[in-house]
Amino acid sequence: MSNLSTSRMLICTENSVVELMDLNTMKNKRRFKVNLIKILLIKLNNKLL
């Protein structure tokens, strides 16, 4: 549990939206892949910008 919360904090520092998605994945495991793709797209957009 501590590992998950730590990684969630690290992601939150990069983008608060990603942190919200991560919280959503904890509640709904089935949407994990969809949210993971969104997270990767956001990170790619941040690098491009």
mmCIF file of C-alpha atoms in Angstrom:
data_model
loop_
_atom_site.group_PDB
_atom_site.id
_atom_site.type_symbol
_atom_site.label_atom_id
_atom_site.label_comp_id
_atom_site.label_asym_id
_atom_site.label_seq_id
_atom_site.Cartn_x
_atom_site.Cartn_y
_atom_site.Cartn_z
ATOM 1 C CA MET A 1 0.000 0.000 0.000
ATOM 2 C CA SER A 2 2.808 2.389 0.855
ATOM 3 C CA ASN A 3 4.416 1.720 -2.529
ATOM 4 C CA LEU A 4 1.196 2.585 -4.337
ATOM 5 C CA SER A 5 0.719 5.801 -2.384
ATOM 6 C CA THR A 6 4.342 6.786 -2.970
ATOM 7 C CA SER A 7 4.110 6.258 -6.725
ATOM 8 C CA ARG A 8 0.811 8.135 -6.719
ATOM 9 C CA MET A 9 2.518 11.103 -5.044
ATOM 10 C CA LEU A 10 5.345 11.071 -7.580
ATOM 11 C CA ILE A 11 2.856 11.033 -10.448
ATOM 12 C CA CYS A 12 0.848 13.785 -8.761
ATOM 13 C CA THR A 13 3.887 16.066 -8.715
ATOM 14 C CA GLU A 14 4.105 15.718 -12.493
ATOM 15 C CA ASN A 15 0.424 16.156 -13.252
ATOM 16 C CA SER A 16 -2.542 16.396 -10.873
ATOM 17 C CA VAL A 17 -4.843 14.982 -13.568
ATOM 18 C CA VAL A 18 -2.765 11.813 -13.699
ATOM 19 C CA GLU A 19 -3.133 11.443 -9.929
ATOM 20 C CA LEU A 20 -6.928 11.581 -10.258
ATOM 21 C CA MET A 21 -6.794 8.888 -12.935
ATOM 22 C CA ASP A 22 -4.605 6.748 -10.684
ATOM 23 C CA LEU A 23 -7.168 7.019 -7.886
ATOM 24 C CA ASN A 24 -9.822 5.948 -10.376
ATOM 25 C CA THR A 25 -7.827 2.855 -11.332
ATOM 26 C CA MET A 26 -7.685 1.803 -7.694
ATOM 27 C CA LYS A 27 -11.484 1.689 -7.639
ATOM 28 C CA ASN A 28 -11.944 0.135 -11.050
ATOM 29 C CA LYS A 29 -9.228 -2.291 -12.147
ATOM 30 C CA ARG A 30 -10.887 -2.950 -15.499
ATOM 31 C CA ARG A 31 -10.288 0.634 -16.660
ATOM 32 C CA PHE A 32 -6.636 0.481 -15.627
ATOM 33 C CA LYS A 33 -5.339 -0.019 -19.185
ATOM 34 C CA VAL A 34 -7.447 2.839 -20.544
ATOM 35 C CA ASN A 35 -6.208 5.186 -17.836
ATOM 36 C CA LEU A 36 -2.641 3.993 -18.304
ATOM 37 C CA ILE A 37 -2.830 4.939 -21.988
ATOM 38 C CA LYS A 38 -4.187 8.360 -21.020
ATOM 39 C CA ILE A 39 -1.311 8.831 -18.581
ATOM 40 C CA LEU A 40 1.230 7.931 -21.272
ATOM 41 C CA LEU A 41 -0.396 10.338 -23.733
ATOM 42 C CA ILE A 42 -0.305 13.152 -21.171
ATOM 43 C CA LYS A 43 3.379 12.512 -20.496
ATOM 44 C CA LEU A 44 4.114 12.525 -24.232
ATOM 45 C CA ASN A 45 2.238 15.811 -24.624
ATOM 46 C CA ASN A 46 4.216 17.324 -21.746
ATOM 47 C CA LYS A 47 7.489 16.325 -23.410
ATOM 48 C CA LEU A 48 6.388 17.728 -26.773
ATOM 49 C CA LEU A 49 5.293 20.997 -25.177
#
